[in-house]
Coordinates of C-alpha atoms and ligand atoms in Angstrom, one line a residue:
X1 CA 0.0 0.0 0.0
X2 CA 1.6 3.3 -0.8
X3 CA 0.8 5.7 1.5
X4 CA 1.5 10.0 0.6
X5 CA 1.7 12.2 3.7
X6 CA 2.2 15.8 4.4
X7 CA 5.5 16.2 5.8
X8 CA 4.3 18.3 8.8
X9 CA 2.3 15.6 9.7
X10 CA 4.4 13.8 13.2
X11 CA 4.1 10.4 14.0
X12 CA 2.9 8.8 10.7
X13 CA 6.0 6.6 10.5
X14 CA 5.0 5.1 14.0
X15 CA 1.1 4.8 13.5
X16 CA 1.6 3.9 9.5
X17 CA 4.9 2.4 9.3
X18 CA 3.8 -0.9 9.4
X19 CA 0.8 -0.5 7.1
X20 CA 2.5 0.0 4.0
X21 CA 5.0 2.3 2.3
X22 CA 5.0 6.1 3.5
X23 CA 6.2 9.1 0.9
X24 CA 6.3 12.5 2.8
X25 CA 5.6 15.2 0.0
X26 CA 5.1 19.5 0.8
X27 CA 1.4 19.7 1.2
X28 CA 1.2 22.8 -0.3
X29 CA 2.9 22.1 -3.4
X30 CA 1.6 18.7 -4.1
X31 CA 1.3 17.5 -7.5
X32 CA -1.9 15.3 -9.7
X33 CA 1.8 13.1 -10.9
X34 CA 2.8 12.7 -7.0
X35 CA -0.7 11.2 -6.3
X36 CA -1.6 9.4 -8.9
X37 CA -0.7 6.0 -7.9
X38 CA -1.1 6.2 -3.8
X39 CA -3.7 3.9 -2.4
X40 CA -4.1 6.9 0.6
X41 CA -3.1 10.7 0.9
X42 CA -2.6 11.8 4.3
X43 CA -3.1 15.6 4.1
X44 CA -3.0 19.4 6.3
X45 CA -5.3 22.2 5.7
X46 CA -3.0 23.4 2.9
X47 CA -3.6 20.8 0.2
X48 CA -6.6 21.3 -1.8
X49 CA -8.2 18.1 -2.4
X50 CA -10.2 18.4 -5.7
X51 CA -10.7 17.2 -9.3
X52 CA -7.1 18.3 -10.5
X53 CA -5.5 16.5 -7.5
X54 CA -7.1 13.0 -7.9
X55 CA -7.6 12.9 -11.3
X56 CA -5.1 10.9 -12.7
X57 CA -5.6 8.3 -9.8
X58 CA -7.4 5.2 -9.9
X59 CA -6.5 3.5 -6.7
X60 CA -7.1 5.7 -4.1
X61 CA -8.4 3.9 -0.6
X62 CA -8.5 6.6 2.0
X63 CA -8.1 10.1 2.3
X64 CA -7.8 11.7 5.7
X65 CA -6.8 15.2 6.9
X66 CA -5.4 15.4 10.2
X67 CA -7.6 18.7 10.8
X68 CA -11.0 19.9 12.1
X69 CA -11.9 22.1 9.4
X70 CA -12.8 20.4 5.9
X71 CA -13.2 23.9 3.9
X72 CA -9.9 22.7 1.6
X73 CA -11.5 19.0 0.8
X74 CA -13.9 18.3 -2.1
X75 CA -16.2 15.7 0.4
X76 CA -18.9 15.3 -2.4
X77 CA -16.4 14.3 -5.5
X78 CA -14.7 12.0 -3.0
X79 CA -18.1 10.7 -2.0
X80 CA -19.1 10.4 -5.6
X81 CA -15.9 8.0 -6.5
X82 CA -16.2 5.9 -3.4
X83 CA -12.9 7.0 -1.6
X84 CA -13.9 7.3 2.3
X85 CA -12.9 10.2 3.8
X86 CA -11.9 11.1 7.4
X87 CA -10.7 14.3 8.9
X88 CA -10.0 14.8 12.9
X89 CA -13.4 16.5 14.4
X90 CA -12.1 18.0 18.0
X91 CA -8.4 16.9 18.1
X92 CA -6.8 20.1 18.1
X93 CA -8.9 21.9 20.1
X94 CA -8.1 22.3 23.6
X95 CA -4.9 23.5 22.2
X96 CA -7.4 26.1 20.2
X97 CA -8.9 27.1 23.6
X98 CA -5.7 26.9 25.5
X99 CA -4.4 29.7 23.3
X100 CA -7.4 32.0 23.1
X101 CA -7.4 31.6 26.6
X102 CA -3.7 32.7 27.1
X103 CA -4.4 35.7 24.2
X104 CA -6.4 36.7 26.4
X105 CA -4.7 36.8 30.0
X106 CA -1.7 38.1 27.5
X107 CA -3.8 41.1 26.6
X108 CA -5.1 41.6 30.4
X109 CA -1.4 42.0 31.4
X110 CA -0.3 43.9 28.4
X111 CA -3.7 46.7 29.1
X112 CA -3.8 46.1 32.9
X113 CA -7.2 45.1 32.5
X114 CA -8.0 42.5 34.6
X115 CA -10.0 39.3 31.9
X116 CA -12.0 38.3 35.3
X117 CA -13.4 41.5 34.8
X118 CA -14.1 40.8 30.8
X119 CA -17.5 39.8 29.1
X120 CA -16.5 37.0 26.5
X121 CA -18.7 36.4 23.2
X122 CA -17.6 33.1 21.8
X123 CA -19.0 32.9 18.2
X124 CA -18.9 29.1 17.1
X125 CA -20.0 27.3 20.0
X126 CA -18.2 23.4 18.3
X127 CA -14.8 22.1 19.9
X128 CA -13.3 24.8 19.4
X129 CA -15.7 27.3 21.3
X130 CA -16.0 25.0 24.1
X131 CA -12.7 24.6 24.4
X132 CA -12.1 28.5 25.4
X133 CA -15.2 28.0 27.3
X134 CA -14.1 25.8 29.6
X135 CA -11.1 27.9 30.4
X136 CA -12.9 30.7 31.1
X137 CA -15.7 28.7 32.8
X138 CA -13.1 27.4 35.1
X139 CA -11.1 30.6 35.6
X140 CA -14.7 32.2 36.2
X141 CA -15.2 35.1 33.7
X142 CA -18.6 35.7 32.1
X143 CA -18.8 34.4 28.8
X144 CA -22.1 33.5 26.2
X145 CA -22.3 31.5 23.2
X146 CA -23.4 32.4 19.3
X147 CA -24.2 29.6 17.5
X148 CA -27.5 30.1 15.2
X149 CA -27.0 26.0 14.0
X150 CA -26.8 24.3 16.9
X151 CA -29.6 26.3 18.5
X152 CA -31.8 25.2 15.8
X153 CA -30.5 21.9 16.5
X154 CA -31.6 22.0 20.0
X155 CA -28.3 22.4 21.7
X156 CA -29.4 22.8 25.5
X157 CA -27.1 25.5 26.2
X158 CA -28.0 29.0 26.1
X159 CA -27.5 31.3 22.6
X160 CA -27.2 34.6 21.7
X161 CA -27.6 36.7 18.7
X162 CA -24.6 37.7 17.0
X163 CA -25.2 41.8 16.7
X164 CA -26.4 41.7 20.3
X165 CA -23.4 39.9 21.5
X166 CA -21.3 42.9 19.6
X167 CA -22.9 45.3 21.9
X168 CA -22.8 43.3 24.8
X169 CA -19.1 41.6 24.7
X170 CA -15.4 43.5 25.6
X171 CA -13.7 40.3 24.3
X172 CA -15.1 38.1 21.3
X173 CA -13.7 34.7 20.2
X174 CA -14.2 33.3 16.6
X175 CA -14.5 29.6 16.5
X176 CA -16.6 29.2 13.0
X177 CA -16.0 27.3 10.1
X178 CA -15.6 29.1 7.0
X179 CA -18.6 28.9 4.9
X180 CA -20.2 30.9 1.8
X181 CA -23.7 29.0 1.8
X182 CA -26.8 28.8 4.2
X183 CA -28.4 30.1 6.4
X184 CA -25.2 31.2 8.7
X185 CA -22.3 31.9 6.3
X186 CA -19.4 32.9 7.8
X187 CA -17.3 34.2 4.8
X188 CA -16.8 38.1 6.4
X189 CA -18.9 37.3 9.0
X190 CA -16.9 40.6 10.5
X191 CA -17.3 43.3 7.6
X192 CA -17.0 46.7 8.0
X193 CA -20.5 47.5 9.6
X194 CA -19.8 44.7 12.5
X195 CA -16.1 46.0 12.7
X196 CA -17.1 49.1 13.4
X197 CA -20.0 48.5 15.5
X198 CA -17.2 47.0 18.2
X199 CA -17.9 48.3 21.6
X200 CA -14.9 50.9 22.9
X201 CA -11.6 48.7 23.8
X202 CA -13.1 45.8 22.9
X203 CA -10.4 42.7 21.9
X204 CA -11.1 40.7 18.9
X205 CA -9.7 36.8 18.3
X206 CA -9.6 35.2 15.6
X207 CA -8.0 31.4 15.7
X208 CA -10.4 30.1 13.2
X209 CA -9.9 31.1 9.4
X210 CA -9.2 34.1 8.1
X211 CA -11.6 35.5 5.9
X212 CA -14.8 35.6 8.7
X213 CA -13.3 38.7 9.3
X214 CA -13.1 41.0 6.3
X215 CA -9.0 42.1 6.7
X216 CA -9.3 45.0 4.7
X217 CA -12.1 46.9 6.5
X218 CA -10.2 45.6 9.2
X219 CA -7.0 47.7 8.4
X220 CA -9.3 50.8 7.9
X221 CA -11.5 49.9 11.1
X222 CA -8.1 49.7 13.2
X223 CA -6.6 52.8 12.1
X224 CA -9.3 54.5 13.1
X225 CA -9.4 53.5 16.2
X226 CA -6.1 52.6 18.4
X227 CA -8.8 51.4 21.4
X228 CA -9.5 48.2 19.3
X229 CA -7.0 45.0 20.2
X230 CA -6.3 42.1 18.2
X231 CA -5.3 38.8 17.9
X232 CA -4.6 37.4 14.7
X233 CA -3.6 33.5 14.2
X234 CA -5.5 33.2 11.0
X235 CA -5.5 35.6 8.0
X236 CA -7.1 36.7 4.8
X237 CA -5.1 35.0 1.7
X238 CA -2.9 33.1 3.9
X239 CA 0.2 32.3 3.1
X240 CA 0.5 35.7 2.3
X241 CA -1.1 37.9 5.4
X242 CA -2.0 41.8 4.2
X243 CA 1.1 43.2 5.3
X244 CA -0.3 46.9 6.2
X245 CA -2.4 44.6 9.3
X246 CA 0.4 42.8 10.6
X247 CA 1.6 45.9 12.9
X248 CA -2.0 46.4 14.1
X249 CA -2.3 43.7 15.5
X250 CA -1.1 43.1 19.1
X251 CA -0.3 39.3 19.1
X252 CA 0.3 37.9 15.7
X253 CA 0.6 34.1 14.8
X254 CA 0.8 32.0 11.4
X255 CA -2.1 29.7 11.7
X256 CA -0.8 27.5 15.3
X257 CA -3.1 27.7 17.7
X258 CA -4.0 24.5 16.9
X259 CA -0.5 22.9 17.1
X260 CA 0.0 21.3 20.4
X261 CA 2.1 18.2 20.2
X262 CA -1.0 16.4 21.7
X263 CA -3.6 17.6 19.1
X264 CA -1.0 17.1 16.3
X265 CA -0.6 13.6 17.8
X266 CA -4.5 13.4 18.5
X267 CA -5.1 14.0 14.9
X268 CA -2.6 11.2 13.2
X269 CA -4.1 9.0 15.1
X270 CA -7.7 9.8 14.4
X271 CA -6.7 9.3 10.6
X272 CA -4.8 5.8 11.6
X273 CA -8.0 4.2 13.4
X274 CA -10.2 5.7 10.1
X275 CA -7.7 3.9 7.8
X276 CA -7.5 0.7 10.2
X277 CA -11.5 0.4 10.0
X278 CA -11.6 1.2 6.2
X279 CA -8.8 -1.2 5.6
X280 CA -10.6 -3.9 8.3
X281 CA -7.8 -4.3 10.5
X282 CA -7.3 -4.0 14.3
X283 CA -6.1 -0.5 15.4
X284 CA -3.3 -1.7 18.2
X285 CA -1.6 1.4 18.5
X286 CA -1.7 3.9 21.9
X287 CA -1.9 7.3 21.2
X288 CA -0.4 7.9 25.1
X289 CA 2.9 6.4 23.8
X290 CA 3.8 8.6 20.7
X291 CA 4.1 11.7 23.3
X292 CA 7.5 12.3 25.0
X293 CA 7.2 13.7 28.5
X294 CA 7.2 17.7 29.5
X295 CA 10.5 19.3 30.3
X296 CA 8.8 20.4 33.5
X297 CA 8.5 17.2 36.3
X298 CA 5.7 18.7 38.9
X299 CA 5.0 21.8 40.1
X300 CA 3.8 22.6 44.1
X301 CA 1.2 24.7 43.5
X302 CA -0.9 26.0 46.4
X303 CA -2.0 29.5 45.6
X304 CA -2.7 31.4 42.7
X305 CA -2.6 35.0 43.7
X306 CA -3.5 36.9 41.1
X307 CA -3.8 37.1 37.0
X308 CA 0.0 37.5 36.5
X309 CA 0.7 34.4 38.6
X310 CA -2.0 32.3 36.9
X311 CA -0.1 33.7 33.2
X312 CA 3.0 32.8 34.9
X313 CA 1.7 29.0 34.9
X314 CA 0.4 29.1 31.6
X315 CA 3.4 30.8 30.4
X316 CA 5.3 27.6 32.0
X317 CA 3.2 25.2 28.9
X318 CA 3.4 27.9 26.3
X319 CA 4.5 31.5 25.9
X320 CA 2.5 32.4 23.5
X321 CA 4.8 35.9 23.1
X322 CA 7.7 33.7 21.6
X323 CA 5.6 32.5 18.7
X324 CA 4.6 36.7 18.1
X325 CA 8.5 37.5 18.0
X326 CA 9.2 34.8 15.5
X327 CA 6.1 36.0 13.5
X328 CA 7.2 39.4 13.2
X329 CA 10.7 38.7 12.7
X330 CA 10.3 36.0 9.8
X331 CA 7.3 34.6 9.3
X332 CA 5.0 36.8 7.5
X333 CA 5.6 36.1 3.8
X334 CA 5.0 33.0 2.4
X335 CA 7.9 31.0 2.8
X336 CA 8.3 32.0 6.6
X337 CA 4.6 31.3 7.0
X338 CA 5.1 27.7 6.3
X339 CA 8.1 27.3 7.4
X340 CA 7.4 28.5 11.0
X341 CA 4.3 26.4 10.8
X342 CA 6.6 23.0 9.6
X343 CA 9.2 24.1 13.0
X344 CA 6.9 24.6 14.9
X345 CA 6.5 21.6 17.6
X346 CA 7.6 22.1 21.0
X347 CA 4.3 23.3 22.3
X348 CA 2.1 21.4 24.8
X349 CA -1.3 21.8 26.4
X350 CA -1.8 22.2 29.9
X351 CA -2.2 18.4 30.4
X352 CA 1.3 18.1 30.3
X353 CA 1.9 19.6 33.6
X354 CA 1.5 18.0 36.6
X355 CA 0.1 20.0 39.6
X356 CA 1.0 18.8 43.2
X357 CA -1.0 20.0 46.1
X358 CA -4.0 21.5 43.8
X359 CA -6.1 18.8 44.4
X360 CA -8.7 19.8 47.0
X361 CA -7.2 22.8 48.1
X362 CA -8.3 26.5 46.7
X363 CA -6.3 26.4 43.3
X364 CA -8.4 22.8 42.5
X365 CA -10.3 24.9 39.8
X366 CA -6.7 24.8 37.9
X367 CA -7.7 20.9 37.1
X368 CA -10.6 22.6 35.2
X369 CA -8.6 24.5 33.4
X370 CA -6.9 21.3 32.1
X371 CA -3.5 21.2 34.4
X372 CA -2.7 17.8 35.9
X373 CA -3.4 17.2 39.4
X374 CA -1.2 14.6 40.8
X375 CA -2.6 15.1 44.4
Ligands
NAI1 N1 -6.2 28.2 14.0 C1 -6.2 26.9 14.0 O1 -5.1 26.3 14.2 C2 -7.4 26.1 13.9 C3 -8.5 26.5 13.3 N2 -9.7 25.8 13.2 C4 -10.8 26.3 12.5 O2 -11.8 26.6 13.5 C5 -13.1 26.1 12.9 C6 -14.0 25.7 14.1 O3 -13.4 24.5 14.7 P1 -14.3 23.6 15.6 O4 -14.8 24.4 16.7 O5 -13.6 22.4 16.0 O6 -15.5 23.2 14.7 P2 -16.9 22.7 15.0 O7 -17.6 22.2 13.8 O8 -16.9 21.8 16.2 O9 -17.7 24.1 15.6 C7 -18.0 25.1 14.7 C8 -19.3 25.7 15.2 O10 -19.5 26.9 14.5 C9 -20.9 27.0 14.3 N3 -21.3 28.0 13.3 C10 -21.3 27.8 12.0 N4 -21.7 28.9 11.4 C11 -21.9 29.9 12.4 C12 -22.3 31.2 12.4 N5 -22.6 31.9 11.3 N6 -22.4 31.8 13.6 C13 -22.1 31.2 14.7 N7 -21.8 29.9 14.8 C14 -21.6 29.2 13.6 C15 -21.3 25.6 14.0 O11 -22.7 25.4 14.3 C16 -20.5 24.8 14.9 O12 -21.1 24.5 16.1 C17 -12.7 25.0 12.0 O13 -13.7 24.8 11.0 C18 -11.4 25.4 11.4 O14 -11.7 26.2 10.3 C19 -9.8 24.6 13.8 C20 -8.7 24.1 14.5 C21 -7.4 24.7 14.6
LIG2 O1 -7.7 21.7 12.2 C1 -7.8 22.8 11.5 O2 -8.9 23.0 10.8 C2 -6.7 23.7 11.3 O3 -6.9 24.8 11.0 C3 -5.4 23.1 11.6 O4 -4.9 23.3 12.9 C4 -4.4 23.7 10.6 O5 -3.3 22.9 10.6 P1 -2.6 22.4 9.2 O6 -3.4 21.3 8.7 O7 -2.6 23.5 8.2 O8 -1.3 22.0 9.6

């Protein structure tokens, strides 16, 4: 079985290895000739997967993308030819969370504006959007959800309206897919009218794609007003950011916030147990083994005294301010886009420390948040 996989993809030699023979390729440069005679293609949210791609193979098995969002995969053509499909619904998104959540005790510090003190908006209430809820649930700010679909769906928990939630919010979250059709589309979801409508320092995130938010009104919209803050991690036209909005914004990544070691890892493996059923063999892997342990042992934790000391722990799993330097410095072109993205791997989420003496004490709410209690 010959297997093509995006290079940036870790652990495929250890989950596929044995399954057949593995060619890395660049994602974003990969050829119809490369594909044509793999029996699965193992891709990242750069590959287009159409017509032009597939269309000179005949023996395809499997395709899987080791991502939540689908926007870059033609499901229906694959559908149409019989070649299952799998992508990674929720494995990257505690790490989506974990980094709205530090954006925003990040901004706090920077402003001196304490985020227990914030109203959240999180627009998208999937993985993602509960993922940053739960942070903030368990750090206990005030958040509320937009999420038009699954309220039709019946979703038990309680939704907002989207313009009201503009008036209403000093920090909103975006966790949508991108989409041009429906009832909900989210293709410049932000525009100028909803840009401008912000309410007076309010902070906007976006970690979900770029164009929900319109980037040029959003140039014009931040020029004219210096209250605004931003944090960008997706943008309009990536690889290629506008660079005239790269300076307005106050923490600036390429399209990580997904990339934790353990959602990377959590993803790979979601694609390996799709291929194992479509193939009809027994997964035997462990996802638990494919992690190496954090540089950190335990930590004694028994008080959290204020926001800087609670950014000081989350700094400890990932400072989020070292990815911003590198951004700045070389990554917003196109080649340092995606060549930050393909070096970028020492993050983990805040599993991967363990926290002695928060159990049961007054810092217990820090196992909410997802740290490690180890009694
Ligand atoms: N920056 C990054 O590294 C990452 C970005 N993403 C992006 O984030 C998106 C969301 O991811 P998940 O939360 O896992 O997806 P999800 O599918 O679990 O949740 C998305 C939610 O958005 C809702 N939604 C759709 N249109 C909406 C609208 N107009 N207004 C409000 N809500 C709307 C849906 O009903 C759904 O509940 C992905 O589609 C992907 O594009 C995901 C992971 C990592
Ligand atoms: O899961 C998604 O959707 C994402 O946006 C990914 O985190 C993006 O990662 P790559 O697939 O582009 O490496």
């Amino acid at each position: 079985m010959k297997i093509i996989a995006d290079e940036n993809m870790p652990y495929v030699d250890s989950l596929f290895g044995e399954l057949g023979e593995i060619e890395y390729v660049n994602g974003r440069t990969l050829t119809p000739e490369q594909v044509a005679d793999a029996d699965v293609l193992l891709v990242r949210s750069v590959t287009q997967v159409n017509e032009a791609l597939v269309s000179q193979n005949q023996q395809l098995k499997f395709v899987g993308s080791a991502t939540i969002g689908t926007d870059h995969v033609d499901k229906a053509l694959l559908a149409s030819r019989g070649i299952p499909f799998s992508n990674a619904p929720g494995c990257n998104a505690t790490a989506v969370g974990e980094y709205a959540f530090i954006a925003m005790l990040e901004l706090a510090q920077r402003y001196q504006q304490p985020l227990k003190n914030k109203r959240v908006a999180i627009i998208g209430a999937g993985n993602t959007g509960s993922a940053t809820a739960r942070c903030l649930q368990a750090y206990g700010v005030e958040y509320r959800l937009c999420d038009p679909l699954l309220a039709e769906q019946g979703d038990s928990r309680q939704f907002f309206d989207l313009d009201e939630l503009i008036a209403w919010a000093d920090v909103i979250s975006l966790h949508v897919p991108i989409t041009k059709e429906g009832d909900f589309p989210t293709w410049y979801l932000f525009d100028q009218k909803r840009l401008e409508a912000l309410k007076p320092d309010a902070w906007l995130l976006n970690c979900c794609r770029g164009e929900v938010i319109d980037n040029r009104a959003l140039i014009d919209v931040k020029q004219k007003r210096d209250d605004i803050k931003l944090v960008l991690d997706v943008w309009e036209g990536e690889p290629s950011p506008m660079l005239a909005l790269v300076p307005l914004v106050d923490i600036a990544t390429p399209h990580i916030a997904g990339y934790s070691l353990e959602g990377k890892a959590r993803g790979t493996f979601m694609l390996y147990e799709a291929l194992c059923r479509v193939v009809g063999i027994a997964a035997d892997k462990k996802l638990d083994s494919l992690l190496p342990s954090f540089f950190l042992d335990v930590i004694n934790v028994h008080e959290v005294a204020d926001e800087r000391a609670l950014l000081t722990l989350c700094r400890a799993v990932y400072d989020l301010r070292d990815d911003d330097v590198r951004f700045r410095q070389s990554g917003t072109d196109r080649l340092g886009f995606d060549k930050m993205r393909k070096n970028h791997r020492h993050r983990r989420e805040f599993s991967a420390l363990k926290l002695e003496n928060a159990k049961g004490s007054e810092v217990n709410w820090l196992s909410f948040l997802g740290f490690s209690n180890v009694g």
